[in-house]
PDB file of C-alpha atoms in Angstrom:
ATOM      1  CA  MET A   1     127.484 140.911  87.521  1.00 47.00           C
ATOM      2  CA  ASN A   2     124.639 141.645  89.935  1.00 64.00           C
ATOM      3  CA  ASN A   3     122.625 138.705  88.593  1.00 61.00           C
ATOM      4  CA  HIS A   4     125.668 136.459  88.964  1.00 54.00           C
ATOM      5  CA  ASN A   5     126.200 137.584  92.562  1.00 60.00           C
ATOM      6  CA  GLU A   6     122.541 137.031  93.394  1.00 65.00           C
ATOM      7  CA  ARG A   7     122.631 133.502  91.951  1.00 66.00           C
ATOM      8  CA  ARG A   8     125.799 132.824  93.916  1.00 70.00           C
ATOM      9  CA  ARG A   9     124.197 134.088  97.123  1.00 69.00           C
ATOM     10  CA  MET A  10     121.139 131.888  96.598  1.00 74.00           C
ATOM     11  CA  GLU A  11     123.252 128.817  95.807  1.00 83.00           C
ATOM     12  CA  TRP A  12     125.695 129.486  98.651  1.00 91.00           C
ATOM     13  CA  PRO A  13     123.762 131.171 101.476  1.00 92.00           C
ATOM     14  CA  ALA A  14     125.384 131.942 104.811  1.00 94.00           C
ATOM     15  CA  PRO A  15     126.156 128.551 106.415  1.00 96.00           C
ATOM     16  CA  VAL A  16     124.257 129.337 109.602  1.00 97.00           C
ATOM     17  CA  GLU A  17     120.901 131.005 110.084  1.00 97.00           C
ATOM     18  CA  ARG A  18     121.238 133.080 113.260  1.00 97.00           C
ATOM     19  CA  ILE A  19     117.991 133.873 115.044  1.00 97.00           C
ATOM     20  CA  ASN A  20     117.576 136.196 118.016  1.00 96.00           C
ATOM     21  CA  GLU A  21     121.194 135.909 119.218  1.00 94.00           C
ATOM     22  CA  GLU A  22     120.592 138.375 122.029  1.00 91.00           C
ATOM     23  CA  GLY A  23     117.458 136.625 123.246  1.00 93.00           C
ATOM     24  CA  ASP A  24     116.937 136.755 126.993  1.00 91.00           C
ATOM     25  CA  CYS A  25     116.268 133.051 127.548  1.00 95.00           C
ATOM     26  CA  PRO A  26     119.055 130.782 128.886  1.00 95.00           C
ATOM     27  CA  ILE A  27     118.004 128.146 126.333  1.00 97.00           C
ATOM     28  CA  ILE A  28     120.286 128.069 123.263  1.00 98.00           C
ATOM     29  CA  LEU A  29     118.652 126.178 120.375  1.00 98.00           C
ATOM     30  CA  VAL A  30     120.697 124.354 117.750  1.00 98.00           C
ATOM     31  CA  CYS A  31     119.257 122.699 114.634  1.00 98.00           C
ATOM     32  CA  GLU A  32     122.070 121.177 112.610  1.00 98.00           C
ATOM     33  CA  HIS A  33     119.884 119.361 110.075  1.00 98.00           C
ATOM     34  CA  ALA A  34     117.465 122.199 109.345  1.00 98.00           C
ATOM     35  CA  SER A  35     117.973 122.356 105.563  1.00 97.00           C
ATOM     36  CA  ASN A  36     118.122 120.029 102.561  1.00 97.00           C
ATOM     37  CA  HIS A  37     119.837 122.650 100.374  1.00 97.00           C
ATOM     38  CA  ILE A  38     122.573 121.472  98.011  1.00 97.00           C
ATOM     39  CA  PRO A  39     124.156 124.000  95.599  1.00 96.00           C
ATOM     40  CA  ALA A  40     123.470 123.275  91.932  1.00 94.00           C
ATOM     41  CA  GLU A  41     127.142 122.591  91.160  1.00 93.00           C
ATOM     42  CA  TYR A  42     126.826 119.306  93.097  1.00 96.00           C
ATOM     43  CA  ASP A  43     123.992 118.058  90.845  1.00 95.00           C
ATOM     44  CA  GLY A  44     122.100 116.701  93.841  1.00 96.00           C
ATOM     45  CA  LEU A  45     125.068 114.462  94.703  1.00 96.00           C
ATOM     46  CA  GLY A  46     123.670 112.069  92.094  1.00 95.00           C
ATOM     47  CA  LEU A  47     120.352 111.595  93.910  1.00 96.00           C
ATOM     48  CA  ALA A  48     116.811 111.916  92.576  1.00 94.00           C
ATOM     49  CA  PRO A  49     114.946 115.093  93.623  1.00 94.00           C
ATOM     50  CA  SER A  50     112.586 112.926  95.691  1.00 94.00           C
ATOM     51  CA  ASP A  51     115.530 111.642  97.728  1.00 95.00           C
ATOM     52  CA  LEU A  52     116.345 115.182  98.813  1.00 95.00           C
ATOM     53  CA  THR A  53     112.960 115.473 100.529  1.00 95.00           C
ATOM     54  CA  ARG A  54     113.658 112.376 102.638  1.00 94.00           C
ATOM     55  CA  HIS A  55     115.168 112.165 106.111  1.00 94.00           C
ATOM     56  CA  ILE A  56     118.547 111.304 104.616  1.00 94.00           C
ATOM     57  CA  ALA A  57     118.880 114.925 103.438  1.00 96.00           C
ATOM     58  CA  TRP A  58     117.548 116.758 106.513  1.00 97.00           C
ATOM     59  CA  ASP A  59     115.485 116.398 109.680  1.00 97.00           C
ATOM     60  CA  ILE A  60     111.880 116.884 108.602  1.00 97.00           C
ATOM     61  CA  GLY A  61     110.035 119.381 110.796  1.00 98.00           C
ATOM     62  CA  ALA A  62     113.035 120.207 112.990  1.00 98.00           C
ATOM     63  CA  ALA A  63     113.626 123.700 111.587  1.00 98.00           C
ATOM     64  CA  ALA A  64     109.985 124.687 112.059  1.00 98.00           C
ATOM     65  CA  VAL A  65     110.081 123.512 115.681  1.00 98.00           C
ATOM     66  CA  ALA A  66     113.343 125.368 116.357  1.00 98.00           C
ATOM     67  CA  ARG A  67     112.078 128.630 114.847  1.00 98.00           C
ATOM     68  CA  ARG A  68     108.795 128.555 116.765  1.00 98.00           C
ATOM     69  CA  LEU A  69     110.523 127.647 120.021  1.00 97.00           C
ATOM     70  CA  SER A  70     112.963 130.509 119.525  1.00 98.00           C
ATOM     71  CA  ALA A  71     110.097 132.959 119.107  1.00 97.00           C
ATOM     72  CA  LEU A  72     108.054 131.571 121.990  1.00 96.00           C
ATOM     73  CA  LEU A  73     110.949 131.400 124.477  1.00 97.00           C
ATOM     74  CA  ASP A  74     112.872 134.469 123.297  1.00 96.00           C
ATOM     75  CA  ALA A  75     115.781 132.069 122.792  1.00 97.00           C
ATOM     76  CA  PRO A  76     118.785 132.312 120.458  1.00 98.00           C
ATOM     77  CA  ALA A  77     118.791 129.695 117.708  1.00 98.00           C
ATOM     78  CA  PHE A  78     121.329 128.478 115.156  1.00 98.00           C
ATOM     79  CA  LEU A  79     120.062 126.581 112.106  1.00 98.00           C
ATOM     80  CA  GLY A  80     122.208 124.857 109.489  1.00 98.00           C
ATOM     81  CA  ALA A  81     121.694 126.094 105.928  1.00 97.00           C
ATOM     82  CA  TYR A  82     122.929 123.059 103.960  1.00 98.00           C
ATOM     83  CA  SER A  83     121.982 119.419 103.641  1.00 98.00           C
ATOM     84  CA  ARG A  84     123.584 116.966 106.035  1.00 97.00           C
ATOM     85  CA  LEU A  85     124.614 115.035 102.915  1.00 97.00           C
ATOM     86  CA  LEU A  86     127.225 117.667 102.015  1.00 98.00           C
ATOM     87  CA  ILE A  87     128.710 117.550 105.508  1.00 98.00           C
ATOM     88  CA  ASP A  88     127.017 116.645 108.772  1.00 98.00           C
ATOM     89  CA  LEU A  89     127.164 119.451 111.328  1.00 98.00           C
ATOM     90  CA  ASN A  90     126.598 116.976 114.164  1.00 97.00           C
ATOM     91  CA  ARG A  91     129.547 114.706 113.373  1.00 97.00           C
ATOM     92  CA  PRO A  92     133.236 115.059 114.213  1.00 97.00           C
ATOM     93  CA  LEU A  93     135.264 115.741 111.085  1.00 97.00           C
ATOM     94  CA  ASP A  94     137.093 112.430 111.434  1.00 95.00           C
ATOM     95  CA  SER A  95     133.855 110.431 111.650  1.00 94.00           C
ATOM     96  CA  ALA A  96     133.117 108.057 108.777  1.00 91.00           C
ATOM     97  CA  THR A  97     129.667 109.653 108.526  1.00 93.00           C
ATOM     98  CA  SER A  98     130.860 113.271 108.438  1.00 97.00           C
ATOM     99  CA  ILE A  99     130.433 113.163 104.630  1.00 97.00           C
ATOM    100  CA  PRO A 100     128.346 110.032 104.113  1.00 95.00           C
ATOM    101  CA  VAL A 101     128.807 107.719 101.160  1.00 95.00           C
ATOM    102  CA  ARG A 102     125.641 105.839 102.165  1.00 94.00           C
ATOM    103  CA  SER A 103     122.656 107.012 104.205  1.00 90.00           C
ATOM    104  CA  GLU A 104     120.232 104.363 105.391  1.00 85.00           C
ATOM    105  CA  ALA A 105     120.131 102.111 102.296  1.00 86.00           C
ATOM    106  CA  THR A 106     120.821 104.898  99.772  1.00 91.00           C
ATOM    107  CA  VAL A 107     124.197 105.285  98.086  1.00 95.00           C
ATOM    108  CA  ILE A 108     125.373 108.930  97.921  1.00 95.00           C
ATOM    109  CA  ALA A 109     127.292 108.714  94.652  1.00 95.00           C
ATOM    110  CA  GLY A 110     128.450 112.341  94.715  1.00 95.00           C
ATOM    111  CA  ASN A 111     130.345 111.740  97.948  1.00 97.00           C
ATOM    112  CA  HIS A 112     132.460 108.861  96.702  1.00 96.00           C
ATOM    113  CA  ASP A 113     136.168 109.365  96.031  1.00 93.00           C
ATOM    114  CA  LEU A 114     136.230 112.988  97.222  1.00 96.00           C
ATOM    115  CA  SER A 115     139.558 114.765  97.022  1.00 96.00           C
ATOM    116  CA  PRO A 116     141.136 116.104 100.230  1.00 97.00           C
ATOM    117  CA  ALA A 117     140.647 119.596  98.764  1.00 97.00           C
ATOM    118  CA  GLU A 118     136.880 119.083  98.404  1.00 97.00           C
ATOM    119  CA  ARG A 119     136.628 117.781 101.954  1.00 97.00           C
ATOM    120  CA  ARG A 120     138.508 120.823 103.226  1.00 97.00           C
ATOM    121  CA  ARG A 121     136.263 123.095 101.154  1.00 97.00           C
ATOM    122  CA  ARG A 122     133.078 121.761 102.751  1.00 97.00           C
ATOM    123  CA  GLN A 123     134.636 121.903 106.196  1.00 98.00           C
ATOM    124  CA  ALA A 124     135.719 125.518 105.722  1.00 97.00           C
ATOM    125  CA  MET A 125     132.553 126.785 104.016  1.00 97.00           C
ATOM    126  CA  ILE A 126     129.874 124.923 105.974  1.00 98.00           C
ATOM    127  CA  PHE A 127     131.078 123.153 109.124  1.00 98.00           C
ATOM    128  CA  ALA A 128     133.567 125.584 110.666  1.00 98.00           C
ATOM    129  CA  PRO A 129     131.410 128.753 110.446  1.00 98.00           C
ATOM    130  CA  PHE A 130     128.430 126.987 111.995  1.00 98.00           C
ATOM    131  CA  GLN A 131     130.407 125.753 114.977  1.00 98.00           C
ATOM    132  CA  ALA A 132     132.157 129.113 115.356  1.00 98.00           C
ATOM    133  CA  ALA A 133     128.825 130.961 115.550  1.00 98.00           C
ATOM    134  CA  ILE A 134     127.670 128.809 118.462  1.00 98.00           C
ATOM    135  CA  ALA A 135     131.030 129.026 120.231  1.00 98.00           C
ATOM    136  CA  GLU A 136     131.140 132.818 119.890  1.00 97.00           C
ATOM    137  CA  LEU A 137     127.739 133.245 121.531  1.00 97.00           C
ATOM    138  CA  LEU A 138     128.602 130.863 124.360  1.00 97.00           C
ATOM    139  CA  ASP A 139     131.892 132.720 124.900  1.00 97.00           C
ATOM    140  CA  ARG A 140     130.056 136.054 125.127  1.00 96.00           C
ATOM    141  CA  ARG A 141     127.537 134.669 127.580  1.00 95.00           C
ATOM    142  CA  ALA A 142     130.286 133.144 129.723  1.00 94.00           C
ATOM    143  CA  MET A 143     132.118 136.481 129.894  1.00 94.00           C
ATOM    144  CA  THR A 144     129.050 138.091 131.456  1.00 93.00           C
ATOM    145  CA  ALA A 145     128.210 135.040 133.609  1.00 91.00           C
ATOM    146  CA  ARG A 146     124.924 134.451 131.761  1.00 91.00           C
ATOM    147  CA  PRO A 147     123.790 130.850 132.269  1.00 92.00           C
ATOM    148  CA  SER A 148     123.067 128.654 129.251  1.00 95.00           C
ATOM    149  CA  ILE A 149     121.300 125.392 128.503  1.00 96.00           C
ATOM    150  CA  LEU A 150     122.034 123.923 125.067  1.00 98.00           C
ATOM    151  CA  VAL A 151     119.126 122.160 123.322  1.00 98.00           C
ATOM    152  CA  ALA A 152     119.585 120.571 119.898  1.00 98.00           C
ATOM    153  CA  ILE A 153     116.411 119.871 117.899  1.00 98.00           C
ATOM    154  CA  HIS A 154     116.317 116.826 115.601  1.00 98.00           C
ATOM    155  CA  SER A 155     113.772 114.451 114.107  1.00 97.00           C
ATOM    156  CA  PHE A 156     113.813 110.769 113.169  1.00 96.00           C
ATOM    157  CA  ASN A 157     111.977 108.359 110.903  1.00 94.00           C
ATOM    158  CA  PRO A 158     109.168 106.185 112.340  1.00 93.00           C
ATOM    159  CA  THR A 159     110.767 103.213 110.537  1.00 85.00           C
ATOM    160  CA  PHE A 160     114.483 102.596 110.058  1.00 82.00           C
ATOM    161  CA  LEU A 161     115.630  99.836 107.689  1.00 76.00           C
ATOM    162  CA  GLY A 162     112.361  97.992 108.223  1.00 75.00           C
ATOM    163  CA  GLU A 163     112.270  98.354 112.016  1.00 83.00           C
ATOM    164  CA  GLN A 164     109.369 100.214 113.622  1.00 89.00           C
ATOM    165  CA  ARG A 165     110.289 102.768 116.270  1.00 91.00           C
ATOM    166  CA  PRO A 166     107.721 103.073 119.065  1.00 94.00           C
ATOM    167  CA  TRP A 167     108.929 106.362 120.540  1.00 96.00           C
ATOM    168  CA  HIS A 168     107.261 109.681 119.836  1.00 97.00           C
ATOM    169  CA  ALA A 169     110.311 111.485 121.198  1.00 97.00           C
ATOM    170  CA  GLY A 170     113.665 110.825 122.755  1.00 97.00           C
ATOM    171  CA  VAL A 171     115.962 112.953 124.885  1.00 98.00           C
ATOM    172  CA  LEU A 172     119.648 112.259 124.279  1.00 98.00           C
ATOM    173  CA  PHE A 173     122.465 113.390 126.538  1.00 97.00           C
ATOM    174  CA  GLY A 174     126.020 112.742 127.639  1.00 96.00           C
ATOM    175  CA  GLU A 175     126.886 114.365 130.962  1.00 96.00           C
ATOM    176  CA  ALA A 176     123.536 116.120 131.504  1.00 96.00           C
ATOM    177  CA  HIS A 177     121.859 113.095 133.126  1.00 96.00           C
ATOM    178  CA  ALA A 178     119.666 115.034 135.537  1.00 95.00           C
ATOM    179  CA  LEU A 179     118.423 117.482 132.898  1.00 96.00           C
ATOM    180  CA  GLY A 180     117.811 114.711 130.392  1.00 97.00           C
ATOM    181  CA  HIS A 181     115.781 112.554 132.764  1.00 96.00           C
ATOM    182  CA  ARG A 182     113.722 115.525 133.976  1.00 96.00           C
ATOM    183  CA  LEU A 183     112.807 116.372 130.379  1.00 97.00           C
ATOM    184  CA  VAL A 184     111.858 112.761 129.665  1.00 97.00           C
ATOM    185  CA  ALA A 185     109.653 112.695 132.764  1.00 96.00           C
ATOM    186  CA  GLY A 186     108.057 116.023 131.874  1.00 96.00           C
ATOM    187  CA  LEU A 187     107.186 114.978 128.328  1.00 97.00           C
ATOM    188  CA  ALA A 188     106.017 111.524 129.421  1.00 95.00           C
ATOM    189  CA  ARG A 189     103.334 113.038 131.660  1.00 95.00           C
ATOM    190  CA  GLU A 190     101.071 112.816 128.615  1.00 94.00           C
ATOM    191  CA  PRO A 191     100.064 109.136 128.859  1.00 93.00           C
ATOM    192  CA  GLU A 192      99.651 108.706 125.112  1.00 94.00           C
ATOM    193  CA  LEU A 193     103.278 109.675 124.442  1.00 96.00           C
ATOM    194  CA  VAL A 194     106.146 107.199 124.417  1.00 97.00           C
ATOM    195  CA  VAL A 195     109.277 109.121 125.452  1.00 97.00           C
ATOM    196  CA  ALA A 196     112.638 107.626 126.402  1.00 97.00           C
ATOM    197  CA  ALA A 197     116.154 108.612 127.367  1.00 97.00           C
ATOM    198  CA  ASN A 198     118.837 108.070 124.713  1.00 96.00           C
ATOM    199  CA  GLN A 199     116.442 106.704 122.099  1.00 95.00           C
ATOM    200  CA  PRO A 200     116.324 106.094 119.169  1.00 94.00           C
ATOM    201  CA  TYR A 201     120.078 106.783 119.329  1.00 91.00           C
ATOM    202  CA  SER A 202     122.715 107.061 122.015  1.00 90.00           C
ATOM    203  CA  VAL A 203     125.354 109.779 122.271  1.00 94.00           C
ATOM    204  CA  SER A 204     128.987 109.036 121.395  1.00 94.00           C
ATOM    205  CA  ARG A 205     132.147 110.939 120.520  1.00 93.00           C
ATOM    206  CA  GLU A 206     132.230 109.115 117.177  1.00 92.00           C
ATOM    207  CA  GLU A 207     128.717 110.075 116.052  1.00 93.00           C
ATOM    208  CA  ASP A 208     127.841 113.325 117.864  1.00 95.00           C
ATOM    209  CA  TYR A 209     129.323 116.797 118.105  1.00 97.00           C
ATOM    210  CA  SER A 210     127.225 119.754 119.258  1.00 96.00           C
ATOM    211  CA  ILE A 211     125.975 118.770 122.697  1.00 97.00           C
ATOM    212  CA  LEU A 212     129.343 117.226 123.556  1.00 98.00           C
ATOM    213  CA  VAL A 213     131.710 119.931 122.286  1.00 98.00           C
ATOM    214  CA  HIS A 214     129.548 123.002 122.952  1.00 98.00           C
ATOM    215  CA  GLY A 215     127.825 121.505 125.978  1.00 98.00           C
ATOM    216  CA  ASP A 216     129.635 118.844 127.999  1.00 97.00           C
ATOM    217  CA  ASP A 217     133.127 120.130 127.238  1.00 97.00           C
ATOM    218  CA  ARG A 218     132.116 123.565 128.559  1.00 97.00           C
ATOM    219  CA  ALA A 219     130.211 122.169 131.553  1.00 96.00           C
ATOM    220  CA  ILE A 220     126.981 123.554 130.030  1.00 97.00           C
ATOM    221  CA  PRO A 221     123.867 121.356 130.452  1.00 96.00           C
ATOM    222  CA  ALA A 222     123.115 120.013 126.974  1.00 97.00           C
ATOM    223  CA  VAL A 223     120.531 117.690 125.462  1.00 98.00           C
ATOM    224  CA  LEU A 224     119.474 116.605 122.003  1.00 98.00           C
ATOM    225  CA  ILE A 225     115.738 116.221 121.503  1.00 98.00           C
ATOM    226  CA  GLU A 226     114.611 113.760 118.840  1.00 98.00           C
ATOM    227  CA  LEU A 227     111.014 114.050 117.585  1.00 98.00           C
ATOM    228  CA  ARG A 228     109.486 111.367 115.399  1.00 97.00           C
ATOM    229  CA  ASN A 229     108.981 113.168 112.129  1.00 96.00           C
ATOM    230  CA  ASP A 230     105.428 111.982 111.484  1.00 95.00           C
ATOM    231  CA  GLY A 231     104.526 114.150 114.477  1.00 96.00           C
ATOM    232  CA  VAL A 232     106.069 117.351 113.103  1.00 97.00           C
ATOM    233  CA  GLU A 233     105.358 117.144 109.382  1.00 95.00           C
ATOM    234  CA  THR A 234     102.340 119.476 109.607  1.00 96.00           C
ATOM    235  CA  PRO A 235     101.929 122.941 111.175  1.00 97.00           C
ATOM    236  CA  THR A 236      99.477 121.466 113.676  1.00 97.00           C
ATOM    237  CA  GLY A 237     101.982 118.831 114.742  1.00 97.00           C
ATOM    238  CA  VAL A 238     104.742 121.406 115.021  1.00 98.00           C
ATOM    239  CA  GLU A 239     102.620 123.629 117.267  1.00 97.00           C
ATOM    240  CA  ALA A 240     101.688 120.711 119.508  1.00 97.00           C
ATOM    241  CA  TRP A 241     105.323 119.753 120.047  1.00 98.00           C
ATOM    242  CA  VAL A 242     106.428 123.357 120.480  1.00 98.00           C
ATOM    243  CA  ASP A 243     103.849 123.779 123.259  1.00 97.00           C
ATOM    244  CA  ARG A 244     105.065 120.602 124.985  1.00 97.00           C
ATOM    245  CA  LEU A 245     108.734 121.487 124.690  1.00 97.00           C
ATOM    246  CA  ALA A 246     108.197 125.079 125.761  1.00 97.00           C
ATOM    247  CA  GLY A 247     106.440 123.869 128.889  1.00 95.00           C
ATOM    248  CA  VAL A 248     109.218 121.555 130.062  1.00 96.00           C
ATOM    249  CA  LEU A 249     112.015 123.933 129.028  1.00 96.00           C
ATOM    250  CA  LEU A 250     110.460 126.886 130.820  1.00 94.00           C
ATOM    251  CA  GLY A 251     110.309 124.682 133.887  1.00 91.00           C
ATOM    252  CA  GLU A 252     114.075 124.222 133.628  1.00 90.00           C
ATOM    253  CA  VAL A 253     114.587 127.964 133.227  1.00 88.00           C
ATOM    254  CA  ALA A 254     112.489 128.655 136.340  1.00 85.00           C
ATOM    255  CA  GLN A 255     114.462 126.103 138.332  1.00 82.00           C
ATOM    256  CA  MET A 256     117.767 127.593 137.150  1.00 77.00           C
ATOM    257  CA  GLU A 257     116.669 131.105 138.082  1.00 76.00           C
ATOM    258  CA  ALA A 258     115.483 129.956 141.509  1.00 74.00           C
ATOM    259  CA  GLU A 259     118.849 128.333 142.211  1.00 72.00           C
ATOM    260  CA  VAL A 260     120.728 131.473 141.133  1.00 66.00           C
ATOM    261  CA  SER A 261     118.617 133.684 143.394  1.00 61.00           C
ATOM    262  CA  ARG A 262     119.216 131.600 146.527  1.00 61.00           C
TER     263      ARG A 262
END
C-alpha cells in the first residue's frame, strides 16, 4: 500500500509548487508552464519522449528563472506541476487551446475526442487548484493592504513554424501599460538586446488568463515576461536573465515604496 501511494504521489504531485508564499517582496511570480510532467496513465498523450522535451510541452528555462528570482527577491512564486499539454494554466477553460489537439505542427493524439468527464477531471485536478492558490494569496495580501505586482515568467522558441523571431525578450500586458513599457525600456538599456512590448504574442481574453484574471481584474499591475528559450537553456543564461530581471523589478519595488511613503 505504501509503495502504491508513493507511486501515486509521484505520478500525481500537488498541482502547484508554492515557493516562499510569505515572502516580503511585492512581486508575485507565476510560472504556468514550468513542468513537462504527464502521469503515466496518459501514455505521453501519444507523443514520442523527445516531443515532451520540446516547447510544446513546457516553457524551457522558465521554471529555473522563476525559482532563482523568487530566492533573489524574497518573492512568492507559484509554479505549475503538469505539462501544458494536459491543460494550459494560462488559457480560459472555454478556449480552444485550453486542452490542445495540435501544438505548433504537432498533433496531440491523446487529446482528441476527450469526454466531458475527462475535461472536468483535468480542470478540477490541475487548473482549479493552481488558480485558487494564487487567488488565496492575493486575497490575503489585499486584506492587509499589502501591495502586489504580478509577474508571469514564460519562454518562447527562437523559430516558430519556420519564422525567425528577433526578440530576446518581450513584455506582455493588458491594462498595465506604464509598468510594461518601463520594463521594456529597462531591459533594452543593454544595446545588444532586442526587447519589445507585446511580442512575440499579444494579450487577449481568448488566449491568456493569469495576468488578466489575477492582475487586471483586481486592479493589480500585471505583466507576462517572455524570454527566448535559447537564452535560458543553460545555468549561465538563467543567471544572466535573473540578474537583468531582478534589476528592473527591484526598481519597480523601490518606486512603489516611494509612492506609498509620500
